[in-house]
C-alpha positions as a LaTeX table, in Angstrom:
\begin{tabular}{lrrr}
\hline
Residue & $x$ (\AA) & $y$ (\AA) & $z$ (\AA) \\
\hline
Met1 & 31.57 & 42.05 & $-11.62$ \\
Met2 & 32.64 & 39.60 & $-8.95$ \\
Phe3 & 29.58 & 40.87 & $-6.65$ \\
Val4 & 26.94 & 39.83 & $-9.71$ \\
Ser5 & 29.04 & 36.23 & $-10.38$ \\
Ile6 & 28.57 & 35.24 & $-6.61$ \\
Ile7 & 24.69 & 36.06 & $-6.70$ \\
Phe8 & 24.51 & 34.05 & $-10.06$ \\
Leu9 & 26.30 & 31.14 & $-7.98$ \\
Val10 & 24.23 & 31.27 & $-5.08$ \\
Leu11 & 21.04 & 31.31 & $-7.42$ \\
Val12 & 22.32 & 28.52 & $-9.48$ \\
Thr13 & 23.32 & 26.90 & $-6.12$ \\
His14 & 19.78 & 26.99 & $-4.35$ \\
Val15 & 17.89 & 25.76 & $-7.77$ \\
Gly16 & 19.51 & 23.02 & $-7.83$ \\
Ser17 & 18.69 & 21.87 & $-4.52$ \\
Val18 & 15.33 & 22.36 & $-5.21$ \\
Met19 & 14.79 & 20.72 & $-8.62$ \\
Pro20 & 14.67 & 17.22 & $-7.79$ \\
Thr21 & 11.39 & 17.37 & $-6.10$ \\
Glu22 & 9.91 & 20.00 & $-8.37$ \\
Glu23 & 10.96 & 18.19 & $-11.63$ \\
Leu24 & 10.26 & 14.57 & $-10.76$ \\
Lys25 & 6.87 & 12.62 & $-10.13$ \\
Pro26 & 6.26 & 9.54 & $-9.28$ \\
Lys27 & 4.86 & 6.94 & $-11.68$ \\
Asn28 & 4.09 & 4.01 & $-9.08$ \\
Ile29 & 2.19 & 5.30 & $-6.16$ \\
Phe30 & 2.09 & 2.81 & $-2.74$ \\
Leu31 & $-0.20$ & 3.79 & 0.06 \\
Leu32 & 1.17 & 3.06 & 3.64 \\
Ala33 & $-1.33$ & 2.85 & 6.32 \\
Gly34 & $-2.04$ & 1.01 & 9.75 \\
Gln35 & $-0.35$ & 1.90 & 12.92 \\
Ser36 & 2.81 & 2.30 & 14.81 \\
Asn37 & 5.07 & $-0.66$ & 12.99 \\
Met38 & 4.08 & 0.91 & 9.42 \\
Ala39 & 4.97 & 4.21 & 10.84 \\
Gly40 & 8.34 & 3.19 & 11.99 \\
Arg41 & 10.05 & 2.54 & 15.58 \\
Gly42 & 13.34 & 0.88 & 14.32 \\
Gly43 & 15.71 & 2.75 & 16.10 \\
Ile44 & 13.55 & 3.93 & 19.03 \\
Tyr45 & 14.90 & 4.04 & 22.69 \\
Asn46 & 14.26 & 5.41 & 26.08 \\
Asp47 & 16.19 & 8.48 & 26.94 \\
Thr48 & 16.73 & 7.89 & 30.79 \\
Lys49 & 17.78 & 11.23 & 31.55 \\
Thr50 & 14.57 & 12.74 & 29.88 \\
Asn51 & 12.67 & 9.66 & 30.24 \\
Leu52 & 11.26 & 10.57 & 26.38 \\
His53 & 11.26 & 8.52 & 23.38 \\
Lys54 & 14.22 & 9.16 & 20.72 \\
Trp55 & 15.12 & 7.96 & 17.82 \\
Asp56 & 18.84 & 6.99 & 17.39 \\
Gly57 & 19.22 & 8.68 & 13.85 \\
Lys58 & 20.71 & 5.48 & 12.19 \\
Val59 & 19.59 & 5.03 & 8.93 \\
Pro60 & 20.59 & 1.88 & 7.37 \\
Pro61 & 21.85 & 1.44 & 3.49 \\
Gln62 & 18.73 & $-0.34$ & 2.69 \\
Cys63 & 16.85 & 3.23 & 3.54 \\
Thr64 & 19.35 & 5.46 & 1.47 \\
Pro65 & 17.35 & 8.29 & $-0.01$ \\
Thr66 & 17.42 & 8.91 & $-3.82$ \\
Pro67 & 15.45 & 11.13 & $-6.24$ \\
Lys68 & 13.75 & 7.70 & $-7.60$ \\
Ile69 & 11.70 & 7.58 & $-4.12$ \\
Leu70 & 9.55 & 10.33 & $-3.41$ \\
Thr71 & 6.78 & 11.12 & $-0.56$ \\
Leu72 & 4.03 & 13.01 & $-0.16$ \\
Ser73 & 4.08 & 15.37 & 2.36 \\
Leu74 & 1.96 & 16.95 & 5.15 \\
Asn75 & 1.28 & 19.68 & 2.59 \\
Lys76 & 0.45 & 16.94 & $-0.27$ \\
Thr77 & 3.77 & 17.98 & $-2.34$ \\
Trp78 & 6.41 & 15.56 & $-3.24$ \\
Glu79 & 9.61 & 15.43 & $-1.60$ \\
Ile80 & 12.67 & 13.25 & $-1.76$ \\
Ala81 & 12.11 & 10.88 & 1.05 \\
Arg82 & 13.91 & 10.45 & 4.17 \\
Glu83 & 13.47 & 8.45 & 7.58 \\
Pro84 & 11.73 & 9.07 & 9.76 \\
Leu85 & 9.12 & 8.73 & 6.95 \\
His86 & 5.88 & 9.56 & 9.17 \\
Lys87 & 7.48 & 12.17 & 11.02 \\
Glu88 & 4.60 & 14.26 & 9.95 \\
Ile89 & 1.72 & 12.21 & 9.95 \\
Asp90 & 2.49 & 10.36 & 13.16 \\
Asn91 & 3.56 & 13.69 & 14.75 \\
Leu92 & 2.41 & 12.72 & 18.23 \\
Lys93 & 4.93 & 10.19 & 18.24 \\
Thr94 & 8.28 & 9.22 & 17.88 \\
Cys95 & 8.89 & 7.34 & 14.68 \\
Gly96 & 12.03 & 5.89 & 13.44 \\
Val97 & 12.65 & 3.20 & 10.57 \\
Gly98 & 9.48 & 1.77 & 8.88 \\
Pro99 & 9.33 & $-0.70$ & 5.96 \\
Gly100 & 8.49 & 1.97 & 3.67 \\
Met101 & 11.84 & 2.85 & 2.36 \\
Pro102 & 13.37 & $-0.68$ & 2.37 \\
Phe103 & 10.40 & $-1.85$ & 0.54 \\
Ser104 & 11.05 & 1.10 & $-2.41$ \\
Asn105 & 14.92 & 0.53 & $-2.25$ \\
Gln106 & 14.21 & $-3.18$ & $-2.76$ \\
Ile107 & 12.04 & $-2.89$ & $-5.73$ \\
Leu108 & 14.21 & $-0.62$ & $-7.62$ \\
Ala109 & 17.31 & $-2.89$ & $-6.51$ \\
Lys110 & 15.35 & $-5.83$ & $-8.24$ \\
His111 & 13.98 & $-3.65$ & $-11.18$ \\
Pro112 & 15.94 & $-0.36$ & $-11.42$ \\
Asp113 & 13.80 & 0.53 & $-14.42$ \\
Phe114 & 10.82 & 0.42 & $-12.52$ \\
Gly115 & 10.24 & 4.10 & $-12.50$ \\
Val116 & 9.50 & 6.95 & $-9.83$ \\
Ile117 & 8.27 & 5.46 & $-6.30$ \\
Gly118 & 5.87 & 7.84 & $-4.56$ \\
Leu119 & 4.75 & 6.85 & $-1.18$ \\
Val120 & 2.05 & 8.22 & 0.71 \\
Pro121 & 2.39 & 7.91 & 4.51 \\
Cys122 & $-0.54$ & 7.70 & 6.40 \\
Ala123 & $-0.09$ & 5.18 & 9.32 \\
Val124 & $-0.66$ & 6.37 & 12.90 \\
Gly125 & 0.65 & 4.57 & 16.13 \\
Gly126 & $-1.59$ & 3.13 & 18.52 \\
Thr127 & $-5.03$ & 3.30 & 16.44 \\
Lys128 & $-7.57$ & 0.10 & 16.41 \\
Ile129 & $-9.09$ & $-0.70$ & 12.91 \\
Glu130 & $-12.48$ & 0.95 & 14.13 \\
Lys131 & $-10.35$ & 4.30 & 13.90 \\
Trp132 & $-9.79$ & 3.53 & 10.21 \\
Gln133 & $-13.64$ & 2.86 & 8.83 \\
Lys134 & $-15.28$ & 4.69 & 6.64 \\
Gly135 & $-16.41$ & 8.34 & 7.97 \\
Thr136 & $-13.21$ & 8.71 & 10.63 \\
Thr137 & $-10.28$ & 11.07 & 10.72 \\
Leu138 & $-7.71$ & 8.60 & 9.59 \\
Tyr139 & $-10.04$ & 7.06 & 6.74 \\
Asn140 & $-10.97$ & 10.21 & 5.08 \\
Gln141 & $-7.04$ & 11.48 & 5.17 \\
Leu142 & $-6.22$ & 8.28 & 3.75 \\
Val143 & $-8.53$ & 8.20 & 0.87 \\
Asp144 & $-7.78$ & 12.49 & 0.49 \\
Arg145 & $-3.84$ & 11.96 & 0.34 \\
Ala146 & $-4.50$ & 8.90 & $-2.00$ \\
Arg147 & $-6.62$ & 11.01 & $-4.35$ \\
Ala148 & $-3.96$ & 14.10 & $-3.94$ \\
Ala149 & $-1.24$ & 11.29 & $-4.99$ \\
Arg150 & $-2.49$ & 10.57 & $-8.14$ \\
Gln151 & $-3.40$ & 13.73 & $-9.71$ \\
Cys152 & $-0.56$ & 13.76 & $-12.09$ \\
Thr153 & $-1.19$ & 11.63 & $-15.37$ \\
Ser154 & 1.35 & 9.20 & $-14.96$ \\
Cys155 & 0.74 & 8.38 & $-11.55$ \\
Asn156 & $-0.78$ & 4.82 & $-10.62$ \\
Ile157 & $-1.41$ & 3.47 & $-7.12$ \\
Arg158 & 0.15 & $-0.06$ & $-7.08$ \\
Ala159 & $-0.73$ & $-1.01$ & $-3.49$ \\
Leu160 & $-2.06$ & $-0.64$ & 0.00 \\
Leu161 & 0.80 & $-1.87$ & 2.34 \\
Trp162 & $-1.40$ & $-2.18$ & 5.37 \\
Tyr163 & 0.45 & $-3.05$ & 9.00 \\
Gln164 & $-2.22$ & $-2.81$ & 11.89 \\
Gly165 & $-3.60$ & $-5.17$ & 14.68 \\
Glu166 & $-2.16$ & $-4.67$ & 17.65 \\
Ser167 & $-4.31$ & $-2.32$ & 19.47 \\
Asp168 & $-7.02$ & $-5.05$ & 18.55 \\
Cys169 & $-6.19$ & $-7.78$ & 20.54 \\
Gly170 & $-8.30$ & $-7.35$ & 23.31 \\
Glu171 & $-11.26$ & $-10.00$ & 23.25 \\
Arg172 & $-14.10$ & $-7.91$ & 21.82 \\
Asp173 & $-12.11$ & $-6.42$ & 19.05 \\
Ser174 & $-10.37$ & $-9.60$ & 18.17 \\
Arg175 & $-13.62$ & $-11.16$ & 17.56 \\
Leu176 & $-14.47$ & $-8.31$ & 15.43 \\
Tyr177 & $-11.41$ & $-7.64$ & 13.66 \\
Met178 & $-12.13$ & $-9.69$ & 10.73 \\
Gly179 & $-15.31$ & $-8.10$ & 9.57 \\
Arg180 & $-13.68$ & $-4.59$ & 10.32 \\
Leu181 & $-10.82$ & $-5.38$ & 8.45 \\
Glu182 & $-12.99$ & $-6.54$ & 5.20 \\
Lys183 & $-15.60$ & $-3.50$ & 5.68 \\
Phe184 & $-12.32$ & $-0.95$ & 5.47 \\
Phe185 & $-10.71$ & $-2.46$ & 2.31 \\
Asn186 & $-14.08$ & $-3.02$ & 0.50 \\
Asn187 & $-14.53$ & 0.59 & 0.96 \\
Leu188 & $-11.18$ & 1.91 & 0.18 \\
Arg189 & $-11.24$ & $-0.03$ & $-3.08$ \\
His190 & $-14.47$ & 1.65 & $-4.03$ \\
Asp191 & $-13.67$ & 5.21 & $-2.86$ \\
Leu192 & $-10.77$ & 4.86 & $-4.70$ \\
Asp193 & $-12.27$ & 3.37 & $-7.87$ \\
Ser194 & $-9.99$ & 0.20 & $-7.76$ \\
Pro195 & $-12.10$ & $-2.74$ & $-7.01$ \\
Tyr196 & $-8.86$ & $-5.20$ & $-7.48$ \\
Leu197 & $-6.69$ & $-2.86$ & $-5.75$ \\
Pro198 & $-3.35$ & $-4.89$ & $-4.40$ \\
Ile199 & $-3.39$ & $-5.28$ & $-0.56$ \\
Leu200 & $-0.17$ & $-6.31$ & 1.07 \\
Leu201 & $-1.06$ & $-6.85$ & 4.27 \\
Val202 & 1.42 & $-7.64$ & 7.25 \\
Val203 & 0.37 & $-10.38$ & 9.90 \\
Ile204 & 1.13 & $-8.96$ & 13.31 \\
Ser205 & 3.56 & $-11.01$ & 15.65 \\
Ala206 & 2.69 & $-9.14$ & 18.94 \\
Gly207 & $-0.23$ & $-6.98$ & 20.29 \\
Glu208 & $-1.78$ & $-5.24$ & 23.18 \\
Gly209 & $-3.86$ & $-7.92$ & 24.71 \\
Asn210 & $-4.17$ & $-11.78$ & 25.11 \\
Phe211 & $-5.89$ & $-12.59$ & 22.08 \\
Leu212 & $-3.51$ & $-11.96$ & 19.40 \\
Arg213 & $-4.24$ & $-15.09$ & 17.61 \\
Asn214 & $-7.61$ & $-14.09$ & 16.76 \\
Val215 & $-6.12$ & $-11.16$ & 15.31 \\
Arg216 & $-3.67$ & $-13.58$ & 13.25 \\
Asp217 & $-6.70$ & $-15.83$ & 12.32 \\
Ala218 & $-8.43$ & $-13.17$ & 11.15 \\
Gln219 & $-5.65$ & $-11.61$ & 8.98 \\
Leu220 & $-4.83$ & $-15.35$ & 7.55 \\
Asn221 & $-7.99$ & $-16.14$ & 6.71 \\
Ile222 & $-9.58$ & $-13.00$ & 5.27 \\
Asn223 & $-11.85$ & $-13.69$ & 2.45 \\
Leu224 & $-10.99$ & $-10.92$ & $-0.22$ \\
Lys225 & $-9.21$ & $-11.16$ & $-3.54$ \\
Asn226 & $-5.75$ & $-9.56$ & $-4.51$ \\
Val227 & $-4.75$ & $-9.69$ & $-0.98$ \\
Val228 & $-0.68$ & $-10.80$ & $-0.16$ \\
Arg229 & $-0.08$ & $-11.84$ & 3.44 \\
Val230 & 3.21 & $-11.54$ & 5.01 \\
Asp231 & 3.94 & $-12.86$ & 8.41 \\
Ala232 & 6.19 & $-11.11$ & 10.74 \\
Met233 & 6.26 & $-13.52$ & 13.21 \\
Gly234 & 9.79 & $-14.66$ & 14.43 \\
Leu235 & 11.45 & $-11.14$ & 13.56 \\
Thr236 & 13.08 & $-9.38$ & 16.30 \\
Leu237 & 11.15 & $-6.75$ & 18.54 \\
Leu238 & 12.29 & $-4.05$ & 20.67 \\
Pro239 & 12.49 & $-4.07$ & 24.34 \\
Asp240 & 8.74 & $-3.23$ & 24.55 \\
His241 & 7.71 & $-6.64$ & 22.65 \\
Leu242 & 5.59 & $-4.88$ & 20.67 \\
His243 & 7.48 & $-2.77$ & 17.80 \\
Leu244 & 9.90 & $-3.94$ & 15.29 \\
Asp245 & 13.63 & $-3.13$ & 15.81 \\
Thr246 & 15.39 & $-1.58$ & 12.44 \\
Lys247 & 16.98 & $-4.90$ & 11.54 \\
Ser248 & 13.59 & $-6.20$ & 10.90 \\
Ala249 & 11.66 & $-3.43$ & 9.74 \\
Val250 & 14.10 & $-3.49$ & 6.83 \\
Arg251 & 13.59 & $-6.90$ & 6.50 \\
Ile252 & 9.57 & $-7.15$ & 6.43 \\
Gly253 & 9.93 & $-3.82$ & 3.91 \\
Gln254 & 12.00 & $-5.82$ & 1.76 \\
Lys255 & 9.76 & $-9.21$ & 1.99 \\
Leu256 & 6.89 & $-7.07$ & 1.44 \\
Ala257 & 8.78 & $-5.92$ & $-1.86$ \\
Asp258 & 9.80 & $-9.35$ & $-3.07$ \\
Asp259 & 6.10 & $-10.47$ & $-2.52$ \\
Phe260 & 4.54 & $-7.76$ & $-4.29$ \\
Leu261 & 6.93 & $-8.36$ & $-7.22$ \\
Leu262 & 5.93 & $-11.66$ & $-7.44$ \\
Ser263 & 2.04 & $-11.02$ & $-6.92$ \\
Gln264 & 2.01 & $-8.86$ & $-10.20$ \\
Glu265 & 2.49 & $-12.47$ & $-12.11$ \\
Val266 & $-0.24$ & $-13.77$ & $-10.63$ \\
Ile267 & $-2.74$ & $-11.05$ & $-9.60$ \\
Lys268 & $-6.05$ & $-11.24$ & $-11.53$ \\
Pro269 & $-9.40$ & $-10.07$ & $-10.39$ \\
Asn270 & $-10.55$ & $-13.85$ & $-10.03$ \\
Arg271 & $-7.20$ & $-14.68$ & $-7.99$ \\
Ser272 & $-5.73$ & $-14.09$ & $-4.72$ \\
Pro273 & $-1.78$ & $-14.37$ & $-4.32$ \\
Lys274 & $-0.34$ & $-17.48$ & $-1.88$ \\
Phe275 & 0.00 & $-16.39$ & 1.40 \\
Asn276 & 3.99 & $-15.75$ & 2.16 \\
Asn277 & 5.45 & $-16.39$ & 5.11 \\
Leu278 & 8.57 & $-14.64$ & 6.43 \\
Asn279 & 10.13 & $-17.57$ & 8.44 \\
Lys280 & 10.31 & $-19.57$ & 4.97 \\
\hline
\end{tabular}
């Protein structure tokens, strides 16, 4: 009898550990795309002994896991979201803390009845905007994962969070950036049957090249409706002068959440939310 009881206890414990991800389905879906600062590099350092990049493993309280924040795994199943959020998607790089978890926790902190959030990680470090054009591997993966995420009847894609452009700061790429970005956004909205999909666009603060200003100007002046801009200028970077540290990744995530919630009061098909600056 004792042996049977032990087996029963083990089975109950095992079932209890997996039930949350099996039972919960997200209500509000957010697509996370772009390059390394969206994938997350907070807490990344160079190990001088191995000369390899490593994550320090420090998870700030704003990134605390909860059953109310799920992530779509590489195999397209819903799991409780944890840092590093992009470790399966941006798997050729070392991932750390990014904006996704603080974004979600900030929404839930301000609106506890918001509903379960489903994050869809798609960002890949070092990718130019041309790598996100329709027909490319990254674009196809983004659309495929977005469609898979909204399969449940209650699921609704609420916005795309986009943080990209650092790799487009060369002379030619920066000149072409605005046209490529607008084309990408238009194609994505069309292919997701969501012509007014809200886009939360981070205006970059650093880049690999001498034409950062051109990319920033393109992001600040993009001529599309329902685009909320959040400027990352002034946030603290890692020693590489390119990636946000953990504190800044948390701050940009929270600001994206605040501006998303604010934008929902004004977003209409014929209106565009105001530009929002982190330095205000």
